[in-house]
Short mmCIF file of N, CA and C in Angstrom, two decimals:
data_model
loop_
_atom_site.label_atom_id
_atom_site.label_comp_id
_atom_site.label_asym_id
_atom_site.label_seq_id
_atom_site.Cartn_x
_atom_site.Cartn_y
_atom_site.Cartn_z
N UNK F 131 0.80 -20.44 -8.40
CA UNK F 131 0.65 -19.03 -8.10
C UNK F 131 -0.55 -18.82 -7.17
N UNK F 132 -1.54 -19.58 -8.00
CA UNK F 132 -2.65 -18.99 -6.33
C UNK F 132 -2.69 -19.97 -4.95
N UNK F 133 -1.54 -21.25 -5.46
CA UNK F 133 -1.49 -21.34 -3.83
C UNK F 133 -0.98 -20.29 -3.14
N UNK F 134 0.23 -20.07 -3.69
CA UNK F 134 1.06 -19.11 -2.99
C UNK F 134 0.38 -17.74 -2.47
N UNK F 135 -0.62 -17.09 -3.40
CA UNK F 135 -1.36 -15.87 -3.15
C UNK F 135 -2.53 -16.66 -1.95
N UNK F 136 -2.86 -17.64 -1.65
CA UNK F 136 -3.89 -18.26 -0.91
C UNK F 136 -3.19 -18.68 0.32
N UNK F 137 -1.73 -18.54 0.47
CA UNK F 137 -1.04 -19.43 1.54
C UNK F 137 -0.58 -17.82 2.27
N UNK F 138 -0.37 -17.17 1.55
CA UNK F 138 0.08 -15.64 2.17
C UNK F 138 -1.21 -14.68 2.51
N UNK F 139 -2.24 -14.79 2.01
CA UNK F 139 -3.42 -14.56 2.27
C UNK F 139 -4.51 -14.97 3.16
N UNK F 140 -4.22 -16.21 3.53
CA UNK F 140 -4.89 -16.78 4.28
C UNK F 140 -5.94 -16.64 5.21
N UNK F 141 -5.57 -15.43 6.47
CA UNK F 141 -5.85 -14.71 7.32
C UNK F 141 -6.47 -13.33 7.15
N UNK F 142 -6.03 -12.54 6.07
CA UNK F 142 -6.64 -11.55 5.89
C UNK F 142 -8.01 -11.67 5.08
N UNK F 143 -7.97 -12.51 4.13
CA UNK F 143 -9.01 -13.34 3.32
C UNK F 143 -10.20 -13.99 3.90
N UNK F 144 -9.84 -14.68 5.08
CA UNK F 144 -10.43 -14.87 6.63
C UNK F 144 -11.68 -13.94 7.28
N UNK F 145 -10.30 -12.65 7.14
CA UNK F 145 -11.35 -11.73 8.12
C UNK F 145 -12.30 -10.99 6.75
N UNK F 146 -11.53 -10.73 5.29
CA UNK F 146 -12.41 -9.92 4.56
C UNK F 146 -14.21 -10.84 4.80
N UNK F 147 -13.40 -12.40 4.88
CA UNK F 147 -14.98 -13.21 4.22
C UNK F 147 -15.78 -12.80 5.30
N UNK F 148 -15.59 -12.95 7.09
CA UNK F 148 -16.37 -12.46 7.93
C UNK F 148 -17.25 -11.16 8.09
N UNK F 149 -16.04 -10.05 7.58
CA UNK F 149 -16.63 -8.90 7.72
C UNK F 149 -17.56 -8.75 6.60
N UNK F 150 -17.53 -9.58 5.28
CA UNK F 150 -18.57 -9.76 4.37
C UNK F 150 -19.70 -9.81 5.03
N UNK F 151 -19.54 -11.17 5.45
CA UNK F 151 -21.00 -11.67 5.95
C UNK F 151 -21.87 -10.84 7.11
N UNK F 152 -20.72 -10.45 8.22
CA UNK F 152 -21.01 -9.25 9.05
C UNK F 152 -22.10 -8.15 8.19
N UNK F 153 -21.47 -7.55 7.14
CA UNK F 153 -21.88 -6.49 6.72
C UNK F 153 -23.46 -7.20 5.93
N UNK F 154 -22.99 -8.05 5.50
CA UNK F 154 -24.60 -8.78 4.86
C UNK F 154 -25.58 -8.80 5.93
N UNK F 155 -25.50 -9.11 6.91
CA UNK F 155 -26.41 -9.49 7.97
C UNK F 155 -26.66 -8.38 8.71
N UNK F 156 -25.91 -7.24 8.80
CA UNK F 156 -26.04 -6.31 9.43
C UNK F 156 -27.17 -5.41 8.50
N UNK F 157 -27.07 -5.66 7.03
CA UNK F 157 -28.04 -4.35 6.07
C UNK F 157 -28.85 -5.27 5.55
N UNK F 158 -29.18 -6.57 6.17
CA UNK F 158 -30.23 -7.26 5.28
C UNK F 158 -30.28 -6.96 4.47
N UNK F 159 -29.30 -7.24 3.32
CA UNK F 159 -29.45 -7.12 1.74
C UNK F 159 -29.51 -8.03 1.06
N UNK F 160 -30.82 -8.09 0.29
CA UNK F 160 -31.19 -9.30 -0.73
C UNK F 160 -31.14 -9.15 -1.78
N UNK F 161 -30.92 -8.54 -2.28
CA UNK F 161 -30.39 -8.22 -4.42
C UNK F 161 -29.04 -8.40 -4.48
N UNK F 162 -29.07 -8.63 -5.61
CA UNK F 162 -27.72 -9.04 -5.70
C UNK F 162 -26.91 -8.06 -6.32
N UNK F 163 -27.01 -6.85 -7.06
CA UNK F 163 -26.34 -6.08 -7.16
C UNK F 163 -25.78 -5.48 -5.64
N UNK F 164 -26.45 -5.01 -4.77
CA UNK F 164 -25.75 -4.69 -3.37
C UNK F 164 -24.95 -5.59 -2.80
N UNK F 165 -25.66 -6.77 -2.74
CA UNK F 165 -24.69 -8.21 -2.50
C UNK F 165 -22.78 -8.28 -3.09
N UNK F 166 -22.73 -7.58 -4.17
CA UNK F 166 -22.41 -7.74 -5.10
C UNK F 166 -20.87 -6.82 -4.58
N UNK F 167 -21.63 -5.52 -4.31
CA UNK F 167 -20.84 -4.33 -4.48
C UNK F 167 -19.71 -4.92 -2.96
N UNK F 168 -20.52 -5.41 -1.76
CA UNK F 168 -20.26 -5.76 -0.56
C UNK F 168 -19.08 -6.63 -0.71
N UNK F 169 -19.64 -7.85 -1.18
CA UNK F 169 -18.40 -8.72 -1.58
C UNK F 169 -16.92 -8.16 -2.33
N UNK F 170 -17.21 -7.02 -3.48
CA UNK F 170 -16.22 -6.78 -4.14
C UNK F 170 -15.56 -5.73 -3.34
N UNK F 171 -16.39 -5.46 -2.48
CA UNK F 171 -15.43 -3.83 -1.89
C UNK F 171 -14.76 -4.56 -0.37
N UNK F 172 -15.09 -5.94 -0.33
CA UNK F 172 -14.54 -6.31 0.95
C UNK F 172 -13.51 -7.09 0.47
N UNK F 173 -13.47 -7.82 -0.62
CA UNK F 173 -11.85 -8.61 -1.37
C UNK F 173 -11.16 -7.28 -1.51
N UNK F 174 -11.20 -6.34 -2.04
CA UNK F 174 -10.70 -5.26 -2.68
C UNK F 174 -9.57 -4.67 -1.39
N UNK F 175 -10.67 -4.71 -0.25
CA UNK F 175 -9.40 -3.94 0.93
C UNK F 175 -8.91 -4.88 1.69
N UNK F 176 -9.08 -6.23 0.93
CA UNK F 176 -7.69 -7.17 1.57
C UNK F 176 -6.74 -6.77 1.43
N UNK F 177 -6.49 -6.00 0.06
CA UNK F 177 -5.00 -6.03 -0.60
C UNK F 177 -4.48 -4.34 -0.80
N UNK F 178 -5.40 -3.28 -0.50
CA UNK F 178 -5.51 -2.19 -0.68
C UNK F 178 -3.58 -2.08 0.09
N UNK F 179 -3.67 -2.51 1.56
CA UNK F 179 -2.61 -1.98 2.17
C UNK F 179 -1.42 -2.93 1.11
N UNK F 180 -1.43 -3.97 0.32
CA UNK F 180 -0.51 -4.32 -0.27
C UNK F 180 -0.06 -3.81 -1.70
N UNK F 181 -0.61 -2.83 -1.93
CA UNK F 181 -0.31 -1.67 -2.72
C UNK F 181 1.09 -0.67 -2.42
N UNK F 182 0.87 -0.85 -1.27
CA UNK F 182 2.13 0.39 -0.75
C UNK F 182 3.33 -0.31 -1.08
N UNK F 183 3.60 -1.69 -1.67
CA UNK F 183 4.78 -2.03 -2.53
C UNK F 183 4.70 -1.59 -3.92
N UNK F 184 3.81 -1.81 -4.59
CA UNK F 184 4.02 -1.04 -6.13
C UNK F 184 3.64 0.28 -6.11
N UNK F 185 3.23 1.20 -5.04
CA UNK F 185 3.69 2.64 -5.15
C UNK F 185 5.07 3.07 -4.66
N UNK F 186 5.54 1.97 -3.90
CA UNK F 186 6.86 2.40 -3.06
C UNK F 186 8.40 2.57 -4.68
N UNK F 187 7.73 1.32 -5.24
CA UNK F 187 8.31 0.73 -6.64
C UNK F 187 8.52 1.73 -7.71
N UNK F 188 6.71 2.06 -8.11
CA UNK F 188 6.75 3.06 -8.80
C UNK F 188 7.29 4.59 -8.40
N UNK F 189 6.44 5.05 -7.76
CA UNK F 189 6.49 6.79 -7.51
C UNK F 189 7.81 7.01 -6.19
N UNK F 190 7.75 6.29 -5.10
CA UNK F 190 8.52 6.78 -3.97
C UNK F 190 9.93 6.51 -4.41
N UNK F 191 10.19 5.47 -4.68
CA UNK F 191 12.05 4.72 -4.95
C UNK F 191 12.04 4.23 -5.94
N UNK F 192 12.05 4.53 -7.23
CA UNK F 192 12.06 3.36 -8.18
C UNK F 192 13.25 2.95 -8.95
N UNK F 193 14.23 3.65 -7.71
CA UNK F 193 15.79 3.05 -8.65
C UNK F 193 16.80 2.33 -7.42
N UNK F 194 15.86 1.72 -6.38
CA UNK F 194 16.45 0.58 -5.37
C UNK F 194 16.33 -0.63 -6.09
N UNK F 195 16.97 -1.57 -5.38
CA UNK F 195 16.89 -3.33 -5.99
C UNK F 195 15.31 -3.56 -5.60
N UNK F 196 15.15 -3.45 -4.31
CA UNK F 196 13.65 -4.27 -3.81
C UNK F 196 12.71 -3.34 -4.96
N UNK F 197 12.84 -1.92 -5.59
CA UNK F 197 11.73 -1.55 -6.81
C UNK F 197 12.17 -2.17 -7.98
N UNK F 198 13.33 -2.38 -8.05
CA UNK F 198 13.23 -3.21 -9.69
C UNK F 198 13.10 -4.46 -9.48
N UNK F 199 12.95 -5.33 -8.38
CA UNK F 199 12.35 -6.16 -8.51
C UNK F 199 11.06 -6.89 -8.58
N UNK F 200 10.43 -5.83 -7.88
CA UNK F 200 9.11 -5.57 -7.90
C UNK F 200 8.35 -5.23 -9.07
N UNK F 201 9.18 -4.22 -9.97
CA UNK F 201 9.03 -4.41 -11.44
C UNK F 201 9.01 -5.13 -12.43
N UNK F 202 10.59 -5.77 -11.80
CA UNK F 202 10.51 -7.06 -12.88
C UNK F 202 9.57 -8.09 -12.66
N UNK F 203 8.89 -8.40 -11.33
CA UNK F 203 8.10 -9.06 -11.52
C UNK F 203 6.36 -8.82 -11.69
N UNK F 204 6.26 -7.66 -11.76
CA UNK F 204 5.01 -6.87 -12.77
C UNK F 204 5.24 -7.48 -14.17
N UNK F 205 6.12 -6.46 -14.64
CA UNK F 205 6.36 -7.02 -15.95
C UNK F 205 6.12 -8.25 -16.54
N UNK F 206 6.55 -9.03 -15.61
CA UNK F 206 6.84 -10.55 -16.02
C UNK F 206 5.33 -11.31 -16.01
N UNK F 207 4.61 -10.31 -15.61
CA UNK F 207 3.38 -11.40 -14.74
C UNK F 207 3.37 -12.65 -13.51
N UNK F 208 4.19 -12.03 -12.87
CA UNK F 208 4.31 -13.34 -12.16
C UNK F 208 4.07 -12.55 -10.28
N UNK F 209 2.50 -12.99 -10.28
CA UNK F 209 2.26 -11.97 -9.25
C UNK F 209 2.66 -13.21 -8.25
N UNK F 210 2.21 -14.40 -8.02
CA UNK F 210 2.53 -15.48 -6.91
C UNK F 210 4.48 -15.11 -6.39
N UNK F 211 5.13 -14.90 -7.38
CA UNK F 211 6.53 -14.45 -7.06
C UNK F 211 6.89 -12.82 -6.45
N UNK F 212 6.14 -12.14 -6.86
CA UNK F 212 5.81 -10.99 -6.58
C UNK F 212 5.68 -11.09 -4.92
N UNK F 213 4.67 -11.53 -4.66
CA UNK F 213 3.78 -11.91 -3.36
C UNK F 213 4.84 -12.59 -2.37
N UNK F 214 5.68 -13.61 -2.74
CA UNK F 214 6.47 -14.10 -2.19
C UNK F 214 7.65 -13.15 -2.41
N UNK F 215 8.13 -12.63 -2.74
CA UNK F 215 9.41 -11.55 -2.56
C UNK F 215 8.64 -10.71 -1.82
N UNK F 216 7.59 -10.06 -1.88
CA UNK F 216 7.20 -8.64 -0.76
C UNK F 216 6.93 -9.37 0.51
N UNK F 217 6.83 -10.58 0.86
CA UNK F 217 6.33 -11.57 2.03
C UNK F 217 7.57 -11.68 2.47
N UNK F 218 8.81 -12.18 2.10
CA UNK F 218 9.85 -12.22 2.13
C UNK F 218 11.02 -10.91 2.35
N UNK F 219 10.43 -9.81 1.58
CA UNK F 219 11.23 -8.87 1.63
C UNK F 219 10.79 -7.06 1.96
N UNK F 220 9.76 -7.69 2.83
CA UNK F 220 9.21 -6.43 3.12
C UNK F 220 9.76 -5.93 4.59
N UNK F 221 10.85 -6.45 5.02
CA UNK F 221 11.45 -5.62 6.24
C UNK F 221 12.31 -4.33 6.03
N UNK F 222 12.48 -4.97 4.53
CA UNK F 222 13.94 -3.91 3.92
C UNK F 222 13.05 -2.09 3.94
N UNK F 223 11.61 -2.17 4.17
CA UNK F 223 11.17 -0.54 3.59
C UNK F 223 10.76 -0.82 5.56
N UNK F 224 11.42 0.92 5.41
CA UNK F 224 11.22 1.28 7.15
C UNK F 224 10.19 2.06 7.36
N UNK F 225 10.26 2.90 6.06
CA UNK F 225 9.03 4.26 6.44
C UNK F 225 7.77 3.86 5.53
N UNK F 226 6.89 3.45 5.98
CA UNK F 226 6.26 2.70 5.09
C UNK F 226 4.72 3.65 5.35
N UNK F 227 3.79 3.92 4.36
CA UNK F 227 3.02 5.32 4.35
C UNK F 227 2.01 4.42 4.57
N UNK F 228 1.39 3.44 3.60
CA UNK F 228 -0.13 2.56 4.36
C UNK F 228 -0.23 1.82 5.56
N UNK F 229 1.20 1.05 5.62
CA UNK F 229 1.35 0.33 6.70
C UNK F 229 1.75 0.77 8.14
N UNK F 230 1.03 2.14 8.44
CA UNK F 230 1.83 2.80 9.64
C UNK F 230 0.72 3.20 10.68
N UNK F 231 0.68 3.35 11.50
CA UNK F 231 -0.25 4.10 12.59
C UNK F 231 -0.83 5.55 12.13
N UNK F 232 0.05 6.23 11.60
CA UNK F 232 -0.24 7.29 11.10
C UNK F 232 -1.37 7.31 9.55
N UNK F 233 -0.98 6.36 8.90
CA UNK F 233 -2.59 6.16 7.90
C UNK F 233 -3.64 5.47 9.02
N UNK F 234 -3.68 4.88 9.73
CA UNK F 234 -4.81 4.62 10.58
C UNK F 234 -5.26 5.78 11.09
N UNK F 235 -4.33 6.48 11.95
CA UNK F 235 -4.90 7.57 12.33
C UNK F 235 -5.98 8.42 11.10
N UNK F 236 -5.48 8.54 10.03
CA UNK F 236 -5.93 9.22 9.19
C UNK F 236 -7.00 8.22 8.45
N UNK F 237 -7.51 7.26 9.15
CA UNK F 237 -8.49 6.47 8.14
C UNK F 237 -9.75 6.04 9.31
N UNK F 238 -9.55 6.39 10.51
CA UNK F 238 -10.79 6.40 10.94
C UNK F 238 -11.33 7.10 11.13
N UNK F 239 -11.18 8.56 10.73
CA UNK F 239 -12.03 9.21 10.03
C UNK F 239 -12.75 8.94 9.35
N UNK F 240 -12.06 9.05 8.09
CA UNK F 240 -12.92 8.62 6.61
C UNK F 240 -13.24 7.43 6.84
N UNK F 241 -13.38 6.19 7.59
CA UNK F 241 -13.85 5.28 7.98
C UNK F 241 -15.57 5.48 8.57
N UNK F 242 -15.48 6.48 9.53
CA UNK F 242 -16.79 7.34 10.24
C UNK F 242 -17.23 7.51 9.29
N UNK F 243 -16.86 8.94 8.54
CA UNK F 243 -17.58 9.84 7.07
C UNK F 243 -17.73 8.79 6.40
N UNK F 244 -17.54 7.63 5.90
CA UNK F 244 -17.82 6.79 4.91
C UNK F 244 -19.34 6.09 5.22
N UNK F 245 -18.76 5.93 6.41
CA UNK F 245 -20.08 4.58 6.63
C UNK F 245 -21.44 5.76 6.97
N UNK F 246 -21.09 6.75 7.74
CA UNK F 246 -22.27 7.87 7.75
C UNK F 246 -23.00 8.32 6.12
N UNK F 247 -21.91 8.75 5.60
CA UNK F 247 -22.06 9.80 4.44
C UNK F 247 -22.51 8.98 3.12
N UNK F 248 -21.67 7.97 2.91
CA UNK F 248 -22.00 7.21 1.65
C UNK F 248 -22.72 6.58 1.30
N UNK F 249 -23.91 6.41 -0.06
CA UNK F 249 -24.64 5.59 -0.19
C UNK F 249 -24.06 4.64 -1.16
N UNK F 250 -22.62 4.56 -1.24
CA UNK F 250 -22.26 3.09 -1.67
C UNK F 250 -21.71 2.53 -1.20
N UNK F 251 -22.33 1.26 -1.31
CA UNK F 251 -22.17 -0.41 -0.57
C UNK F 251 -20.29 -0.73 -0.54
N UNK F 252 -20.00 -0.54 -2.18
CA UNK F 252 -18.79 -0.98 -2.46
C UNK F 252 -18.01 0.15 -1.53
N UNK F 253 -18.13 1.36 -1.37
CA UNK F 253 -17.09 2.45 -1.07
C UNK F 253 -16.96 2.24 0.24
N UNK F 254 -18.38 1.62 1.02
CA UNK F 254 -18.08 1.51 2.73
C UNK F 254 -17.54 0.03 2.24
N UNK F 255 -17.63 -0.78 1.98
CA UNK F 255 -16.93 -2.42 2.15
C UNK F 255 -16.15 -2.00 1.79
N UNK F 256 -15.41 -1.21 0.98
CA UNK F 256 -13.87 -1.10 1.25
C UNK F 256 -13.35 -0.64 1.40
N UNK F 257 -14.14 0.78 2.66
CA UNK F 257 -13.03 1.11 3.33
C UNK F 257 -12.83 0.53 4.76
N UNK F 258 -14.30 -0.27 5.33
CA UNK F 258 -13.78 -1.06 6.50
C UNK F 258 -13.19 -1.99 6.15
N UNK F 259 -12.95 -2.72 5.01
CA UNK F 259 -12.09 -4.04 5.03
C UNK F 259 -10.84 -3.66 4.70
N UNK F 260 -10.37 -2.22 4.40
CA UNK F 260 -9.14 -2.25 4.62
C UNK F 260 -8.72 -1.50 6.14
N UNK F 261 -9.47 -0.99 6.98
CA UNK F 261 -9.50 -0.84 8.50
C UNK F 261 -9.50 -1.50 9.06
N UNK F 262 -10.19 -3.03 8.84
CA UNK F 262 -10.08 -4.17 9.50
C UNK F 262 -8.42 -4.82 9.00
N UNK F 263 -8.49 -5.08 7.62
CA UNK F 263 -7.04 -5.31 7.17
C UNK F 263 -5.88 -4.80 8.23
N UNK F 264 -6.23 -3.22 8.31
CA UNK F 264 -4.67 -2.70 8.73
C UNK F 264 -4.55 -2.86 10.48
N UNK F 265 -5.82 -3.35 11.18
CA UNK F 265 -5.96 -3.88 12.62
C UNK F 265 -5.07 -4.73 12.15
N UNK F 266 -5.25 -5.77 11.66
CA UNK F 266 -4.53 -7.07 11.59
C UNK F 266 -3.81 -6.90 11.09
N UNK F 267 -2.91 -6.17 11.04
CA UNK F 267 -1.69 -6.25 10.20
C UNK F 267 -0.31 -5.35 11.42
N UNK F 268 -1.12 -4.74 12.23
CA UNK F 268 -0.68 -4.05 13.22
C UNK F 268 -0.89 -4.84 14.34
N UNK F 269 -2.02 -5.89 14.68
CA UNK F 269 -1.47 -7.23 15.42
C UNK F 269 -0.76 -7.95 15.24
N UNK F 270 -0.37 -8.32 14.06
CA UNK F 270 0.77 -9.40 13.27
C UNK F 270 2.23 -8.52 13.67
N UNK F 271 2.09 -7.22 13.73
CA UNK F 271 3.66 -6.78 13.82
C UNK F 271 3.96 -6.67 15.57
N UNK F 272 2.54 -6.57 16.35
CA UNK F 272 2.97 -6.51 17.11
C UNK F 272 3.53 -8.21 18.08
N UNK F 273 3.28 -8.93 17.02
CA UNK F 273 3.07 -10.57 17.65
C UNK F 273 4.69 -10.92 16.82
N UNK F 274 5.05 -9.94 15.65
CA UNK F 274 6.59 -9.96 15.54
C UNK F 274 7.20 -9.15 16.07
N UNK F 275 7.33 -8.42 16.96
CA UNK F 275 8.22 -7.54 17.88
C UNK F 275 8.62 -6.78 16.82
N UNK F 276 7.61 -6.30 15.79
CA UNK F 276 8.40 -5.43 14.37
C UNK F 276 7.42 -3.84 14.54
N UNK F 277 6.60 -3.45 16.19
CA UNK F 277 6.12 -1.92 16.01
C UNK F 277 6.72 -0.96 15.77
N UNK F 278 8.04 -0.68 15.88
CA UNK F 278 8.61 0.56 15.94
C UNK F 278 8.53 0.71 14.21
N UNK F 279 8.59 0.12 13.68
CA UNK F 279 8.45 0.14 12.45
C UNK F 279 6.95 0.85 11.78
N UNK F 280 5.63 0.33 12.50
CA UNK F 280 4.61 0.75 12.04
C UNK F 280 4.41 2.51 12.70
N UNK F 281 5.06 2.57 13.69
CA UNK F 281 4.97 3.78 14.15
C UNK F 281 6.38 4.60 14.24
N UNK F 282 6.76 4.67 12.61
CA UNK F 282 7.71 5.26 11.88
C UNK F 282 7.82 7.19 12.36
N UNK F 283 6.28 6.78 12.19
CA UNK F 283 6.52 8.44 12.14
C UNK F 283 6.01 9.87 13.93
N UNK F 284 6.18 8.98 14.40
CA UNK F 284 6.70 9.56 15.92
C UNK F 284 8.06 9.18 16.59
N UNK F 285 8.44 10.48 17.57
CA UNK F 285 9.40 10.65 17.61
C UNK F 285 9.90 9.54 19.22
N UNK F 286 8.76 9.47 19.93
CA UNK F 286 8.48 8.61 20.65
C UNK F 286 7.50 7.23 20.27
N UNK F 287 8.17 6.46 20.61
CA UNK F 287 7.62 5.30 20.80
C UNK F 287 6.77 4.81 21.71
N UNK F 288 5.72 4.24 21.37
CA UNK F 288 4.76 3.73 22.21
C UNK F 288 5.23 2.31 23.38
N UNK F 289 4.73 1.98 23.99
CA UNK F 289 5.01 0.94 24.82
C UNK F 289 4.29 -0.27 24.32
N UNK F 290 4.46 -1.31 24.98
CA UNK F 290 3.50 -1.97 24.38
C UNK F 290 2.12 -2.51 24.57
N UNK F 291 1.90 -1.28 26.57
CA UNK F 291 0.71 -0.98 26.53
C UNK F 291 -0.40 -0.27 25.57
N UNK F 292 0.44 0.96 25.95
CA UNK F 292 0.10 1.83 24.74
C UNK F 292 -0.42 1.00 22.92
N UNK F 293 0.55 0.25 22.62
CA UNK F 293 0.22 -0.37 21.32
C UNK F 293 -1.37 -0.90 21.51
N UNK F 294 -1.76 -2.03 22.70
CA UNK F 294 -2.36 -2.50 22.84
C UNK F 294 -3.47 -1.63 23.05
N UNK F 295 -3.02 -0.72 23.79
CA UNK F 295 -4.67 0.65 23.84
C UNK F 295 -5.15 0.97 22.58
N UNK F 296 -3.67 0.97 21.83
CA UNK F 296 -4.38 1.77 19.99
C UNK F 296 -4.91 0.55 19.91
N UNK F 297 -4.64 -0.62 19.35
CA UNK F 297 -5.41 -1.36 19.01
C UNK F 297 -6.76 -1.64 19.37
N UNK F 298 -7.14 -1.07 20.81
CA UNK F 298 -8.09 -1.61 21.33
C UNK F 298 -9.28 -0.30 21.05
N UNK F 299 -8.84 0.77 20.63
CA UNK F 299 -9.26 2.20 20.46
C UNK F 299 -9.75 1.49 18.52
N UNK F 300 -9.05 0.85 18.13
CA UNK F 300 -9.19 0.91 16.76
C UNK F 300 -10.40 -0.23 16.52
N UNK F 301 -10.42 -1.12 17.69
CA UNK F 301 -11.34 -1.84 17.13
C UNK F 301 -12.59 -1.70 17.63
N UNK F 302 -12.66 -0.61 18.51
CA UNK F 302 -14.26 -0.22 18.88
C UNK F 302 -14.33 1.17 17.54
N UNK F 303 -13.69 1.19 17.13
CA UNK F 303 -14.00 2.22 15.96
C UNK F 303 -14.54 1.43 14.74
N UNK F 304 -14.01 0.33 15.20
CA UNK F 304 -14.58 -0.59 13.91
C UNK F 304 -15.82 -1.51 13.79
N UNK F 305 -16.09 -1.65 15.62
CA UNK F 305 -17.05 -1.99 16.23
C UNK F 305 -18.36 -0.79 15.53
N UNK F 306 -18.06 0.29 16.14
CA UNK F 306 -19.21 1.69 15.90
C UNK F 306 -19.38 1.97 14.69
N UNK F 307 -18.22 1.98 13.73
CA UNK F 307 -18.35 2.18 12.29
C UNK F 307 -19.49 0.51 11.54
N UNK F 308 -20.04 -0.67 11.97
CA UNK F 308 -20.51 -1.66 12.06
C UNK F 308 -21.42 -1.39 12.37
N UNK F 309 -21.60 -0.95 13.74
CA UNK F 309 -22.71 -0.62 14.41
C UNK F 309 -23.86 0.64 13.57
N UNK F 310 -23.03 1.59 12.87
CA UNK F 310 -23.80 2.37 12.22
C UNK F 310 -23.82 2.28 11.16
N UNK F 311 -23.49 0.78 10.55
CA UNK F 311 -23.61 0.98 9.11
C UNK F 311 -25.36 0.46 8.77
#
């Protein structure tokens, strides 16, 4: 099971550990409770966007096959199988609410307000590591010819200049949100 969660993870796990250390070196923090909060709020938004399968499960559809299976394998405890069926079977959901351009849009905001406004460590580490997460996850679709999908919810489609501008718009937001933390 945790190969499998370590073999599907790989890359995002990657960038959480960087942007860890990023964020360590950036607030010179030497206690270890802050240390602490950093690390946990940057594992935490590895997986934040892999949530939008057990809400899709629970609250949005929960009487399709891909939600009862997703159930049954809650139930069961068997998250490494879990992981590998949503790895496997995550083309089947089209309108997908975390995984879309449209929660980005709506998270670099609160990405800004976070890193400005908040004096906790854990609440900014995880909300840039799941901003960084959903960059990379919106490069990965665009490196599978699978965007029209992340940008569900316009009526026009972007090009794949255009894709490449958002992306490139998203990561100086992530750059500045860094820069002012």
């Amino acid at each position: 099971m945790i190969r499998k969660i370590l073999n599907y993870y790989k890359l995002p796990l990657l960038i959480s550990a960087t942007l860890t250390i990023t964020l360590l070196a950036l607030g010179v923090i030497r206690r270890p409770w802050p240390i602490s909060e950093i690390v946990i709020g940057c594992l935490l938004g590895t997986f934040v966007l892999d949530l939008e399968y057990v809400m899709y499960a629970y609250i949005l559809e929960p009487n399709t096959e891909f939600s009862k299976s997703i159930i049954g394998y809650i139930k069961h405890k068997d998250f490494g199988g879990l992981i590998g069926f949503v790895n496997t079977h995550k083309s089947e959901l089209t309108d997908r609410a975390l995984n879309s351009a449209l929660f980005q849009a709506i998270l670099v905001p609160i990405a800004i307000f976070a890193v400005y406004a908040s004096q906790s460590l854990l609440i900014k580490a995880l909300i840039l590591s799941t901003f960084a997460s959903s960059i990379y996850k919106l490069i990965e679709s665009l490196f599978e010819g699978k965007t029209a999908e992340w940008f569900w919810a316009m009526k026009v489609k972007p090009t794949k200049t255009g894709i490449i501008g958002f992306i490139m718009f998203l990561m100086l937001v992530l750059i500045y949100c860094l820069y002012i933390f």
